[in-house]
Short mmCIF file of C-alpha atoms in Angstrom, two decimals:
data_model
loop_
_atom_site.label_atom_id
_atom_site.label_comp_id
_atom_site.label_asym_id
_atom_site.label_seq_id
_atom_site.Cartn_x
_atom_site.Cartn_y
_atom_site.Cartn_z
CA MET R 180 8.92 21.40 -39.10
CA ASP R 181 11.36 23.70 -37.34
CA ILE R 182 9.27 26.06 -35.19
CA PHE R 183 11.98 28.72 -35.25
CA SER R 184 11.74 29.11 -39.03
CA MET R 185 7.94 29.44 -39.13
CA GLU R 186 6.56 32.79 -40.31
CA GLN R 187 3.53 32.51 -38.01
CA TRP R 188 2.86 30.52 -34.90
CA SER R 189 -0.51 29.29 -33.72
CA PRO R 190 -2.09 31.94 -31.48
CA TYR R 191 -3.26 29.11 -29.21
CA ALA R 192 0.27 27.79 -28.77
CA VAL R 193 1.58 31.30 -28.12
CA GLY R 194 -1.22 31.94 -25.61
CA ILE R 195 -0.36 28.74 -23.77
CA GLY R 196 3.32 29.73 -23.80
CA ILE R 197 2.55 33.15 -22.34
CA GLY R 198 0.36 31.53 -19.69
CA VAL R 199 3.13 29.11 -18.68
CA LEU R 200 5.62 32.00 -18.64
CA SER R 201 3.25 33.88 -16.31
CA TRP R 202 3.08 30.91 -13.94
CA PHE R 203 6.87 30.68 -13.81
CA THR R 204 7.17 34.43 -13.32
CA PHE R 205 4.86 34.34 -10.31
CA LEU R 206 6.49 31.16 -8.99
CA LEU R 207 10.07 32.42 -9.24
CA SER R 208 9.71 36.15 -8.56
CA ASP R 209 6.20 36.65 -7.15
CA LYS R 210 5.80 39.48 -9.67
CA PRO R 211 3.42 39.91 -12.62
CA ILE R 212 4.59 40.25 -16.21
CA GLY R 213 4.53 43.88 -17.33
CA ALA R 214 6.64 46.30 -19.32
CA SER R 215 5.47 49.88 -18.82
CA THR R 216 7.50 50.48 -15.66
CA ALA R 217 10.64 49.53 -17.60
CA TYR R 218 10.00 52.43 -19.99
CA ALA R 219 9.44 54.83 -17.10
CA ARG R 220 12.64 53.61 -15.42
CA THR R 221 14.53 54.06 -18.71
CA ALA R 222 13.21 57.61 -18.98
CA GLY R 223 14.45 58.17 -15.42
CA MET R 224 17.90 56.82 -16.33
CA LEU R 225 18.03 59.18 -19.32
CA GLU R 226 16.88 62.09 -17.20
CA LYS R 227 19.53 61.17 -14.62
CA LEU R 228 22.21 61.83 -17.25
CA PHE R 229 21.12 65.49 -17.35
CA ARG R 230 19.83 66.16 -13.84
CA GLY R 231 21.98 63.80 -11.79
CA GLU R 232 20.83 62.53 -8.42
CA LYS R 233 17.91 65.00 -8.29
CA VAL R 234 15.92 62.45 -10.27
CA GLY R 235 16.02 60.04 -7.32
CA GLU R 236 14.29 62.69 -5.18
CA MET R 237 11.16 62.62 -7.35
CA ALA R 238 8.20 60.83 -5.72
CA TYR R 239 7.74 58.41 -8.64
CA PHE R 240 11.38 57.40 -8.73
CA LYS R 241 11.45 56.88 -4.97
CA LYS R 242 8.91 54.12 -5.53
CA PHE R 243 10.39 52.92 -8.86
CA PRO R 244 14.13 53.73 -8.89
CA PRO R 245 15.59 54.42 -12.35
CA VAL R 246 17.63 51.21 -12.64
CA VAL R 247 17.74 48.25 -15.00
CA ASP R 248 15.58 45.55 -13.44
CA TRP R 249 13.91 42.34 -14.60
CA GLU R 250 11.22 44.28 -16.52
CA GLY R 251 13.92 46.07 -18.48
CA MET R 252 15.47 42.72 -19.29
CA LEU R 253 12.00 41.44 -20.34
CA VAL R 254 11.67 44.34 -22.80
CA ALA R 255 15.19 43.69 -24.11
CA GLY R 256 14.27 40.02 -24.50
CA ILE R 257 11.12 40.92 -26.43
CA VAL R 258 13.12 43.07 -28.85
CA LEU R 259 15.84 40.43 -29.24
CA GLY R 260 13.30 37.61 -29.59
CA SER R 261 11.33 39.54 -32.22
CA PHE R 262 14.46 40.17 -34.22
CA LEU R 263 15.59 36.54 -33.99
CA SER R 264 12.13 35.28 -34.94
CA ALA R 265 12.00 37.48 -38.04
CA TRP R 266 15.59 36.65 -39.00
CA LEU R 267 15.22 32.87 -38.52
CA SER R 268 11.94 32.79 -40.45
CA GLY R 269 13.49 34.75 -43.33
CA THR R 270 10.99 37.60 -43.03
CA PHE R 271 13.30 40.26 -41.55
CA ARG R 272 13.55 43.46 -43.57
CA LEU R 273 14.10 47.10 -42.80
CA GLU R 274 10.98 49.02 -43.68
CA TRP R 275 10.30 52.63 -42.74
CA VAL R 276 6.81 52.71 -44.22
CA PRO R 277 4.77 49.49 -44.16
CA SER R 278 2.61 48.86 -47.23
CA ILE R 279 -0.70 49.18 -45.35
CA TRP R 280 0.43 52.59 -44.06
CA ALA R 281 1.57 53.73 -47.51
CA ALA R 282 -1.73 52.66 -49.08
CA ASN R 283 -3.72 54.71 -46.56
CA PHE R 284 -1.49 57.66 -45.72
CA GLY R 285 1.22 57.88 -48.36
CA SER R 286 4.84 56.82 -48.40
CA SER R 287 6.41 59.65 -46.40
CA PRO R 288 8.74 58.23 -43.75
CA LEU R 289 8.44 61.47 -41.76
CA SER R 290 4.66 61.17 -41.32
CA ARG R 291 5.06 57.50 -40.34
CA VAL R 292 7.75 58.28 -37.75
CA LEU R 293 5.74 61.21 -36.34
CA ALA R 294 2.63 59.05 -36.07
CA ALA R 295 4.67 56.35 -34.32
CA LEU R 296 6.10 58.89 -31.86
CA VAL R 297 2.68 60.36 -31.09
CA GLY R 298 1.22 56.86 -30.73
CA GLY R 299 4.07 55.79 -28.47
CA PHE R 300 3.60 58.86 -26.28
CA LEU R 301 -0.15 58.20 -25.99
CA ILE R 302 0.41 54.54 -25.13
CA GLY R 303 3.00 55.48 -22.52
CA PHE R 304 0.71 58.12 -21.01
CA GLY R 305 -2.24 55.74 -21.04
CA SER R 306 -0.32 52.90 -19.44
CA ARG R 307 0.86 55.13 -16.60
CA TRP R 308 -2.66 56.51 -16.18
CA ALA R 309 -4.19 53.01 -16.19
CA GLY R 310 -1.59 51.75 -13.73
CA GLY R 311 -0.10 49.31 -16.21
CA CYS R 312 0.32 48.35 -19.84
CA THR R 313 -1.48 45.87 -22.04
CA SER R 314 0.81 43.04 -20.94
CA GLY R 315 0.49 43.94 -17.27
CA HIS R 316 -3.29 44.20 -17.32
CA GLY R 317 -4.04 41.85 -20.21
CA ILE R 318 -1.83 38.97 -19.15
CA SER R 319 -1.08 39.27 -15.47
CA GLY R 320 -4.09 41.21 -14.22
CA THR R 321 -6.71 39.12 -16.00
CA LEU R 322 -4.86 35.96 -14.92
CA GLN R 323 -5.38 37.13 -11.32
CA LEU R 324 -9.03 38.00 -12.09
CA THR R 325 -8.44 41.65 -11.15
CA LEU R 326 -11.53 43.73 -12.00
CA SER R 327 -9.50 46.84 -12.88
CA SER R 328 -7.46 44.80 -15.36
CA TRP R 329 -10.58 43.36 -17.01
CA VAL R 330 -12.00 46.89 -17.36
CA SER R 331 -8.67 48.12 -18.76
CA VAL R 332 -8.46 45.27 -21.29
CA ILE R 333 -12.02 45.91 -22.47
CA CYS R 334 -11.13 49.59 -22.93
CA PHE R 335 -7.90 48.63 -24.78
CA PHE R 336 -9.91 46.56 -27.26
CA ILE R 337 -12.60 49.21 -27.72
CA GLY R 338 -9.93 51.90 -28.22
CA GLY R 339 -8.05 49.70 -30.69
CA ILE R 340 -11.17 48.96 -32.72
CA ILE R 341 -12.18 52.63 -32.84
CA THR R 342 -8.64 53.67 -33.80
CA ALA R 343 -8.49 51.06 -36.58
CA PHE R 344 -11.82 52.24 -37.98
CA LEU R 345 -10.79 55.87 -37.84
CA LEU R 346 -7.32 55.37 -39.30
CA PHE R 347 -7.93 52.74 -41.91
CA SER R 348 -11.63 53.27 -42.74
CA PHE R 349 -12.51 49.62 -42.17
CA GLY R 350 -16.05 48.68 -42.96
CA THR R 351 -16.57 51.24 -45.73
#
């Protein structure tokens, strides 16, 4: 069977793959896998288009300059890999309103896009507040047995479960 044409992969195989990727990331760059800083850097690059070099004077961007770095390339690779996976498996389709969303909230693309924007903002805010994203804490931080990452991951799961119950009325 061609693994690139499979619609779903074993979560165990994927977990092992992510673990091996984490080892190589630490071995080759001595940095943990994470993505949230790439989004903040991208926001800085966009802001730089309007405000120029003043952006580099901000305290945050002195520590994390608004440039394309390896995390930005990781995010680009995730997007490209997701597209290729869906295309090679024959499951790629453009869909503004997924069926589970339409069944629960209606088929309005506007409400779906607004919910996605609000959700994206909250995730971005939360990842900056928590000092990292789900991949940073959930993969790299727990791999290093960092207490703050374990607490963050537990909170991610609790928040996800509560959100799913609230949004989709599971269990009723």
